[in-house]
JSON list of C-alpha atoms in Angstrom, two decimals:
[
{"chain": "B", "resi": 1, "resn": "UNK", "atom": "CA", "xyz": [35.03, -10.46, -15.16]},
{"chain": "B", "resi": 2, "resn": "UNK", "atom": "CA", "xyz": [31.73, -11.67, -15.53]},
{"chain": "B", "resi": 3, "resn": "UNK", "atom": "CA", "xyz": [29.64, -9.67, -18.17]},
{"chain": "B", "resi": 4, "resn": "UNK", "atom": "CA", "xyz": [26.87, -7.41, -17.39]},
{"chain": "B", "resi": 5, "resn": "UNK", "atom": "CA", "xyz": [23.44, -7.82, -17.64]},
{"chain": "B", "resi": 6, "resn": "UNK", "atom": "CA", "xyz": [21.55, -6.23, -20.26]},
{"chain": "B", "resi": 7, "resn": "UNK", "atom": "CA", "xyz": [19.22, -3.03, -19.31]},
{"chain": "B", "resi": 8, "resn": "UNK", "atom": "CA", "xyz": [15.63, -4.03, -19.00]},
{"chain": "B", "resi": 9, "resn": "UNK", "atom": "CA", "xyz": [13.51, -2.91, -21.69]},
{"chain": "B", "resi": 10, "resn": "UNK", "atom": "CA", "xyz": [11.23, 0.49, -20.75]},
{"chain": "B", "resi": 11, "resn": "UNK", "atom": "CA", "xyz": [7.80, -1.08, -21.22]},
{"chain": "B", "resi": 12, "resn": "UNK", "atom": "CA", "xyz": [6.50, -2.96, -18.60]},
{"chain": "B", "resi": 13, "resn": "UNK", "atom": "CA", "xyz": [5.40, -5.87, -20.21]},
{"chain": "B", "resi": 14, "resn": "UNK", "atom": "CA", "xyz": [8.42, -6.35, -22.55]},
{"chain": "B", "resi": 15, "resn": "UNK", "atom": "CA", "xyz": [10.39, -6.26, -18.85]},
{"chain": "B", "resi": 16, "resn": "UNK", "atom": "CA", "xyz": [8.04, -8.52, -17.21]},
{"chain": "B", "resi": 17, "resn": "UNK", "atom": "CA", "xyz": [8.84, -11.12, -20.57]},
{"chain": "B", "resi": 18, "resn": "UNK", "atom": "CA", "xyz": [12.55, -11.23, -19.77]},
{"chain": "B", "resi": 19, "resn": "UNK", "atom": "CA", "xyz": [12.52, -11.13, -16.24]},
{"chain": "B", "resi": 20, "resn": "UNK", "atom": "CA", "xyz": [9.80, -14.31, -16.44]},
{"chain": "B", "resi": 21, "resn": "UNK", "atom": "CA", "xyz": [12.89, -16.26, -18.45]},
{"chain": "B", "resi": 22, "resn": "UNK", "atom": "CA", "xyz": [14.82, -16.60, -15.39]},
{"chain": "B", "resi": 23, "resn": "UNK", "atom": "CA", "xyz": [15.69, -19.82, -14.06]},
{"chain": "B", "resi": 24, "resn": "UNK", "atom": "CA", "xyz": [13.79, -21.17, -10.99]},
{"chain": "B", "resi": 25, "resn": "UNK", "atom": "CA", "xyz": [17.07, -20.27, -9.01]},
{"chain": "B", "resi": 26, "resn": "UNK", "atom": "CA", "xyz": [17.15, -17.06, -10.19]},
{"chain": "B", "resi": 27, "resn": "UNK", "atom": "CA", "xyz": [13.25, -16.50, -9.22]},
{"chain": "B", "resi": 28, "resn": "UNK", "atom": "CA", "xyz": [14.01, -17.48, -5.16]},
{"chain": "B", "resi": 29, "resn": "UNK", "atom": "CA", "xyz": [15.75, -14.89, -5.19]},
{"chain": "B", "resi": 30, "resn": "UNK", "atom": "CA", "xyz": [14.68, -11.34, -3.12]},
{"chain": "B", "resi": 31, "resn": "UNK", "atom": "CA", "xyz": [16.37, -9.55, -5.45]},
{"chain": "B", "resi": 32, "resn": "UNK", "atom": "CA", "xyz": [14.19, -10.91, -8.60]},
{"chain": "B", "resi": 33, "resn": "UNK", "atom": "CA", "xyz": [10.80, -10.37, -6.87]},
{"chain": "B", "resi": 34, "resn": "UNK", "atom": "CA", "xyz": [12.38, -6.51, -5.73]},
{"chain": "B", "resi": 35, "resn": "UNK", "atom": "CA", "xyz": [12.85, -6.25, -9.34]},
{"chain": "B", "resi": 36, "resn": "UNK", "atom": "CA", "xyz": [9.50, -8.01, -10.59]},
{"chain": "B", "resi": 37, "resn": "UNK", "atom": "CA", "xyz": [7.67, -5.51, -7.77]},
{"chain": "B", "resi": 38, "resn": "UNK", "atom": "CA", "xyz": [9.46, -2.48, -9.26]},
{"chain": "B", "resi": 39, "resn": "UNK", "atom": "CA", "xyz": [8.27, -3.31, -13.15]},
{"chain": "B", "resi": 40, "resn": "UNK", "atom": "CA", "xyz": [4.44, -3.95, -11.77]},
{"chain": "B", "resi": 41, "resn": "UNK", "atom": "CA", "xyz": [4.82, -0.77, -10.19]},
{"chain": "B", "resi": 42, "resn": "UNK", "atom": "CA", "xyz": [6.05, 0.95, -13.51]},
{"chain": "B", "resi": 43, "resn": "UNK", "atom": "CA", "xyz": [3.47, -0.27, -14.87]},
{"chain": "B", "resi": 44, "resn": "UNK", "atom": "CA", "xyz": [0.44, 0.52, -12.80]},
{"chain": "B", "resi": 45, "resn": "UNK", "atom": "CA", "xyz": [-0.25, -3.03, -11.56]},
{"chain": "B", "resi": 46, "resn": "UNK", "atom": "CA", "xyz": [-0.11, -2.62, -7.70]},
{"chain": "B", "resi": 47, "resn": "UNK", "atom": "CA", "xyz": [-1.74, -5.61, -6.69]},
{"chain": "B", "resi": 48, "resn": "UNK", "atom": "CA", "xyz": [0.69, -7.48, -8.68]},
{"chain": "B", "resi": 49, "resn": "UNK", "atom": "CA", "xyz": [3.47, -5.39, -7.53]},
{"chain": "B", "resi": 50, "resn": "UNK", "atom": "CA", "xyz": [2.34, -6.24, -3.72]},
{"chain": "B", "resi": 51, "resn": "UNK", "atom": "CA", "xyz": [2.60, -10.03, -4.65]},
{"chain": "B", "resi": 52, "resn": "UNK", "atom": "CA", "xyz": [5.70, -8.90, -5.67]},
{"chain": "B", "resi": 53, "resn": "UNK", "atom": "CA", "xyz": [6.91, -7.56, -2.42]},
{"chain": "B", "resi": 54, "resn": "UNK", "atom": "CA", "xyz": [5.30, -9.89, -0.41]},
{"chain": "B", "resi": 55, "resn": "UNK", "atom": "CA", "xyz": [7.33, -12.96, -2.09]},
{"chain": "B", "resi": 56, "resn": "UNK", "atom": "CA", "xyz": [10.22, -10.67, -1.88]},
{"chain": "B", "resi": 57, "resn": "UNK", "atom": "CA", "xyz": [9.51, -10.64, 2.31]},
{"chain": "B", "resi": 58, "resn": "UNK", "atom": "CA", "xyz": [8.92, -14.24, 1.87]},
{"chain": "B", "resi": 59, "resn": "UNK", "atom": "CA", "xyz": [12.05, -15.48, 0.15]},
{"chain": "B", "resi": 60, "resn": "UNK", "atom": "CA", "xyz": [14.22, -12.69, 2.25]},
{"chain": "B", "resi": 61, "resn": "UNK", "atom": "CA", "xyz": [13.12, -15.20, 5.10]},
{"chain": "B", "resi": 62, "resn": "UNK", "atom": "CA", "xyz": [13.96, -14.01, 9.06]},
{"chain": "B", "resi": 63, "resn": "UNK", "atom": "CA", "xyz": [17.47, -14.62, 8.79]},
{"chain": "B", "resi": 64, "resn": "UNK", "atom": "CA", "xyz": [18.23, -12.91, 6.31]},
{"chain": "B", "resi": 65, "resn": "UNK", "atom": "CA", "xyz": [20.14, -9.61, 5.93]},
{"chain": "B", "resi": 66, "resn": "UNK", "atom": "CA", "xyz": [18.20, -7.03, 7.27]},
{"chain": "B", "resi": 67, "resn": "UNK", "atom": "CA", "xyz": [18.27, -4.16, 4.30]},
{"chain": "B", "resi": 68, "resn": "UNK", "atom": "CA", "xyz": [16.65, -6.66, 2.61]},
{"chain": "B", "resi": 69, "resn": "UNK", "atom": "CA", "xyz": [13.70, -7.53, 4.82]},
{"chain": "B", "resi": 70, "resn": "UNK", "atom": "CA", "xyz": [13.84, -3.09, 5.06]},
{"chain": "B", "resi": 71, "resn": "UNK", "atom": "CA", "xyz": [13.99, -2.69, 1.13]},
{"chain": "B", "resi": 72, "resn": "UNK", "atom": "CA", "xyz": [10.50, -5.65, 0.48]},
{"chain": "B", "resi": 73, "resn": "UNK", "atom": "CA", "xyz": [8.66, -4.50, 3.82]},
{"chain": "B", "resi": 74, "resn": "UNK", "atom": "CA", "xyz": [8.84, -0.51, 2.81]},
{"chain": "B", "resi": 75, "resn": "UNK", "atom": "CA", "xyz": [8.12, -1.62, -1.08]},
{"chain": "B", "resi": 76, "resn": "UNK", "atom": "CA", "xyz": [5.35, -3.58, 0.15]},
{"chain": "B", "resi": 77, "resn": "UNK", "atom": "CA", "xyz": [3.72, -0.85, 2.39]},
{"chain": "B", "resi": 78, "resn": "UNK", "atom": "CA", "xyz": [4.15, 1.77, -0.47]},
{"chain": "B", "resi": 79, "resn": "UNK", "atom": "CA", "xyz": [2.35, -0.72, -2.62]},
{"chain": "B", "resi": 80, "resn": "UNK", "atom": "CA", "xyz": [-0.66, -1.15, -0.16]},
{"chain": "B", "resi": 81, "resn": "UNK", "atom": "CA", "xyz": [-1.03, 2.43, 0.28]},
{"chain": "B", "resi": 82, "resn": "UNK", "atom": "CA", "xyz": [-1.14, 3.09, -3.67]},
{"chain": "B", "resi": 83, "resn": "UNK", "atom": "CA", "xyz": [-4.14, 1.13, -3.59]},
{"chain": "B", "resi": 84, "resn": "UNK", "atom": "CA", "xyz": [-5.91, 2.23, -0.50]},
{"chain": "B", "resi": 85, "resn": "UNK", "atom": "CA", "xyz": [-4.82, -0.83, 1.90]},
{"chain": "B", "resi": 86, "resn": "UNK", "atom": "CA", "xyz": [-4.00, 1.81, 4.11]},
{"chain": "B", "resi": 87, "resn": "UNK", "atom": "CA", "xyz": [-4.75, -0.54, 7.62]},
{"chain": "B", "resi": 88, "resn": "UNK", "atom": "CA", "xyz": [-2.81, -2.84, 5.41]},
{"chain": "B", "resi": 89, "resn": "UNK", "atom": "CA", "xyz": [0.03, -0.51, 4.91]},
{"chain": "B", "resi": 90, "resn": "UNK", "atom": "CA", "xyz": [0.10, 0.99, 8.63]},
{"chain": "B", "resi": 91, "resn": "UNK", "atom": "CA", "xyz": [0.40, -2.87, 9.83]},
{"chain": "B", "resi": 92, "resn": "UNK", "atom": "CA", "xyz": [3.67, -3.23, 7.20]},
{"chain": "B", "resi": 93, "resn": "UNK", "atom": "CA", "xyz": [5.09, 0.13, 8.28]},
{"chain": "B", "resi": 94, "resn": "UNK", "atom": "CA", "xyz": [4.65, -1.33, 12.10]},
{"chain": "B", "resi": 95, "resn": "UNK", "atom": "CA", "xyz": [6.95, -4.05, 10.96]},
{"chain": "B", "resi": 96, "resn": "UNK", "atom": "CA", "xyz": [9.42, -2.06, 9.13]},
{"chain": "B", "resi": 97, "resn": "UNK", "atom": "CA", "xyz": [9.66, -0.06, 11.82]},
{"chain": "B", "resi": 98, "resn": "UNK", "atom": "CA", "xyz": [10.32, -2.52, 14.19]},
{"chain": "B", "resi": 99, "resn": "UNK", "atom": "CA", "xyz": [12.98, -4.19, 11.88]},
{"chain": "B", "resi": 100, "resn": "UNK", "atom": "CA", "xyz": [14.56, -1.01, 11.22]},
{"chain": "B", "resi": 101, "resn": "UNK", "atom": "CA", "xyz": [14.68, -0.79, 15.47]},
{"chain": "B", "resi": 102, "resn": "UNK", "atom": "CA", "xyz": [15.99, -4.26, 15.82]},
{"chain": "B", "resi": 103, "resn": "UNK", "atom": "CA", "xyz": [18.92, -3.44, 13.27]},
{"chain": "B", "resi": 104, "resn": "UNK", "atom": "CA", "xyz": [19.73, -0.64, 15.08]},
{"chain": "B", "resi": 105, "resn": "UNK", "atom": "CA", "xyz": [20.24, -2.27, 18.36]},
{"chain": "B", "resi": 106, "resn": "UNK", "atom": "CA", "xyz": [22.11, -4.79, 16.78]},
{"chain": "B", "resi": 107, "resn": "UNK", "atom": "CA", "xyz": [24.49, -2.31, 15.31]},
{"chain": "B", "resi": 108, "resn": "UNK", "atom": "CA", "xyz": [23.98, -1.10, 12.07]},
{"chain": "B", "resi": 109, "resn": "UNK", "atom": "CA", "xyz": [25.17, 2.81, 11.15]},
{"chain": "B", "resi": 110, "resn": "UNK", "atom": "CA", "xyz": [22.63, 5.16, 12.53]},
{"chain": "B", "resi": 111, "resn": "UNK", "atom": "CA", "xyz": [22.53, 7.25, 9.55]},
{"chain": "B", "resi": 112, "resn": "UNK", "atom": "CA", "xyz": [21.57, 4.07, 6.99]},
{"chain": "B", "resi": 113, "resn": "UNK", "atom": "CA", "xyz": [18.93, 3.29, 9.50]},
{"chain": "B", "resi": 114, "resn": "UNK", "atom": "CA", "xyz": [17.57, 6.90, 10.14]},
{"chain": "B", "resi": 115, "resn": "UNK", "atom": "CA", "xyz": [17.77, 6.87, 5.78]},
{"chain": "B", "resi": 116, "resn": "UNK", "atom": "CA", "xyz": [15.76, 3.88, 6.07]},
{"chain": "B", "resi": 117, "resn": "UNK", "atom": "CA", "xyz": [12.92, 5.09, 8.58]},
{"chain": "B", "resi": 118, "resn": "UNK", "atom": "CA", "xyz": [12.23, 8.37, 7.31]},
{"chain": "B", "resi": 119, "resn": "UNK", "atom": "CA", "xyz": [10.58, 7.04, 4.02]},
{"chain": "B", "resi": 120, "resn": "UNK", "atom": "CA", "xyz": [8.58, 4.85, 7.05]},
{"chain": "B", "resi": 121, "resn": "UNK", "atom": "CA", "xyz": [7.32, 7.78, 8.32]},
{"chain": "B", "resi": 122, "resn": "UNK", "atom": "CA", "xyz": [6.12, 9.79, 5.84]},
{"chain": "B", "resi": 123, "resn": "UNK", "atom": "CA", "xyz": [4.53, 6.30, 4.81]},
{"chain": "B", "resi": 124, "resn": "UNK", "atom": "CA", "xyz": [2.43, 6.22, 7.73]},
{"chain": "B", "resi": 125, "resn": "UNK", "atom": "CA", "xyz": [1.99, 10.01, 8.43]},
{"chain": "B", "resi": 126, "resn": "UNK", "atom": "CA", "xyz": [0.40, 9.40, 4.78]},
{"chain": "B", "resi": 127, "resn": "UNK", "atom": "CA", "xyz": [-1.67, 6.49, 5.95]},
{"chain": "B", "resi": 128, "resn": "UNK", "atom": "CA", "xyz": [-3.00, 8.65, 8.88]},
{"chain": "B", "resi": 129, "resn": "UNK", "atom": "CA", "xyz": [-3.88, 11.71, 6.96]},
{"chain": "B", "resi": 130, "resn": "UNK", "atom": "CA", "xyz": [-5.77, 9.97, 4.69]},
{"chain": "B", "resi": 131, "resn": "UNK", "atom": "CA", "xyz": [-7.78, 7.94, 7.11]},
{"chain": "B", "resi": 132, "resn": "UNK", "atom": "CA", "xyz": [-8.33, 11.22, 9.16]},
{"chain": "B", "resi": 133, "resn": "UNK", "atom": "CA", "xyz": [-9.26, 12.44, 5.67]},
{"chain": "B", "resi": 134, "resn": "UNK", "atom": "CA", "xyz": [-12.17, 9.95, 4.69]},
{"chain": "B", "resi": 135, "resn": "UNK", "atom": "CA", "xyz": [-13.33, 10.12, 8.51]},
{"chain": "B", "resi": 136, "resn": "UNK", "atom": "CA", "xyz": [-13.57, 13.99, 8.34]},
{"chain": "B", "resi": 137, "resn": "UNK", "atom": "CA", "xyz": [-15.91, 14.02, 4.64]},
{"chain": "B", "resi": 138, "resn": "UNK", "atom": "CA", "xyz": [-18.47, 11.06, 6.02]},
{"chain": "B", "resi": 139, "resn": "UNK", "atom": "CA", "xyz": [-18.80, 13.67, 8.89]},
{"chain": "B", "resi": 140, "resn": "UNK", "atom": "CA", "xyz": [-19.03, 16.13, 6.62]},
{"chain": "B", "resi": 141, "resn": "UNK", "atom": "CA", "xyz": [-21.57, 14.39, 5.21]},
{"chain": "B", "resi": 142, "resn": "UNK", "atom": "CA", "xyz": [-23.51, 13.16, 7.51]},
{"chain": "B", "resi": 143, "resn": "UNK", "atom": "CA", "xyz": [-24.26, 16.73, 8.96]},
{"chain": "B", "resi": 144, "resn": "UNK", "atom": "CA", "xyz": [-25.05, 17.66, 5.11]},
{"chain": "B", "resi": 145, "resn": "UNK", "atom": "CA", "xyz": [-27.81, 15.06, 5.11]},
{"chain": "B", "resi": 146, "resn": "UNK", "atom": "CA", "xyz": [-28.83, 15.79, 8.80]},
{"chain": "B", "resi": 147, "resn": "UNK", "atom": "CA", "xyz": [-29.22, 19.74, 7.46]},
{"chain": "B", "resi": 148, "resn": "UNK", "atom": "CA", "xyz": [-30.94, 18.67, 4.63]},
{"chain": "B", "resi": 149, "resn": "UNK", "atom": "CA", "xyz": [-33.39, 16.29, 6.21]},
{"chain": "B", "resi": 150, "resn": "UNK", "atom": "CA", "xyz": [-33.28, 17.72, 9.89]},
{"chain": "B", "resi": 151, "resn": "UNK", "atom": "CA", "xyz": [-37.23, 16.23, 11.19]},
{"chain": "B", "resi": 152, "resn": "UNK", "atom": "CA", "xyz": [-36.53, 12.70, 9.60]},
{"chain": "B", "resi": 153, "resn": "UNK", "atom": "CA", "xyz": [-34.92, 10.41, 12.27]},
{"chain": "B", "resi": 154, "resn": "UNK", "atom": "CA", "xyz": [-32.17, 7.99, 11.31]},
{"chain": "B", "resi": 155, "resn": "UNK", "atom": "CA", "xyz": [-34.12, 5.37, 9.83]},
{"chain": "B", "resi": 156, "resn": "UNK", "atom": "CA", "xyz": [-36.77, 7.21, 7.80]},
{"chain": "B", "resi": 157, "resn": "UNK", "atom": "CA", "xyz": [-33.27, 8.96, 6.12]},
{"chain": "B", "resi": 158, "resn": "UNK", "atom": "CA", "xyz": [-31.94, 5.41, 5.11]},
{"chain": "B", "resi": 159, "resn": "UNK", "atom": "CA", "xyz": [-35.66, 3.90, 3.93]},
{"chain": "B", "resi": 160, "resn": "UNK", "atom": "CA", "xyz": [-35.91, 7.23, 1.89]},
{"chain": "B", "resi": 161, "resn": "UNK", "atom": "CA", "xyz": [-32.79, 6.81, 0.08]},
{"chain": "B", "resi": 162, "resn": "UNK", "atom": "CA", "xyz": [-33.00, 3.17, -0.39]},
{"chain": "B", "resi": 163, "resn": "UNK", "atom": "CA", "xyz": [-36.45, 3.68, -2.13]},
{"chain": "B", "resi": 164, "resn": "UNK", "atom": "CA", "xyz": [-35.21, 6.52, -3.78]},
{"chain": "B", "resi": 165, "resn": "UNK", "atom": "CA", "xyz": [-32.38, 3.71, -5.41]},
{"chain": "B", "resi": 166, "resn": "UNK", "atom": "CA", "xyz": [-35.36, 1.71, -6.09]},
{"chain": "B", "resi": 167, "resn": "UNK", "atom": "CA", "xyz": [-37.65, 3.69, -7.53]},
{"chain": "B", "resi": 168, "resn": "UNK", "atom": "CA", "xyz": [-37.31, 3.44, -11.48]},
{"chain": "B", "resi": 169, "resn": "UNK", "atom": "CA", "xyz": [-38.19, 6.83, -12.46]},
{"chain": "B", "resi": 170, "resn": "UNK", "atom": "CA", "xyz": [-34.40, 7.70, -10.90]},
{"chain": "B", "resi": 171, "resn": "UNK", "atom": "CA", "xyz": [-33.02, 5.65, -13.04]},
{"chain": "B", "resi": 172, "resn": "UNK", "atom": "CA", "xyz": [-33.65, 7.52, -16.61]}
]
């Protein structure tokens, strides 16, 4: 039997050392940019973790088994929406979702694929309440302002607070 590998090390970076010793073979692999994405996210890193994922997508190819396309695209969108990509992250959900639909159809056990989507959904439910979220305080504060400043018309309220930006006794 072939021997097992040995446990990552905790700390990011001493993880991200071994796994960069790999061979090239090694590194096509889905599995090693899963792995890579994983340790970035450990470690705070999302961008690099989304790299991560995406070459993860990328070396899963079309063909390829579809938990794996499932495992990079849902890794990828969770990535996105850790750093606020969340049109990014809706798009990669879209696509998950319609993998996860195609796999279905094709046969795959409906309770691995209903295991699969929820994750999905919650992902964009996220996505949406936080969009709905951002839209809801510029409203907010928009009618602030408007209540603050209610005889200034649009543009007097913008050339106020740009000179107000500009004006050096602001800045100290």
């Amino acid at each position: 039997p072939a021997a097992a590998a040995p446990p990552l090390p905790a700390d990011p970076r001493a993880a991200k050392a071994v796994m960069d010793k790999a061979s090239p073979d090694i590194q096509k692999k889905p599995q090693y940019w899963m792995a890579m994405g994983g340790i970035n996210t450990e470690g705070g890193d999302y961008a690099a973790a989304e790299q991560a994922y995406q070459k993860a997508l990328d070396s899963a190819g079309k063909g390829a088994k579809g938990g794996e396309r499932m495992m990079a695209l849902g890794a990828l969108a969770e990535s996105q929406m850790r750093q606020g990509k969340t049109k990014e992250a809706t798009a990669t959900a879209e696509q998950l979702s319609a993998q996860a639909t195609q796999m279905q159809e094709i046969g795959m056990r409906g309770r691995e694929a209903r295991g699969l989507l929820e994750p999905l959904l919650r992902l964009v439910q996220r996505a949406t309440a936080m969009r709905l979220q951002r839209r809801a305080q510029r409203l907010r504060q928009r009618r602030l302002r408007r209540r603050l400043h209610p005889q200034r018309s649009r543009s007097e309220r913008s050339s106020a607070a740009s000179a107000t930006l500009q004006s050096p006794s602001t800045c100290w």
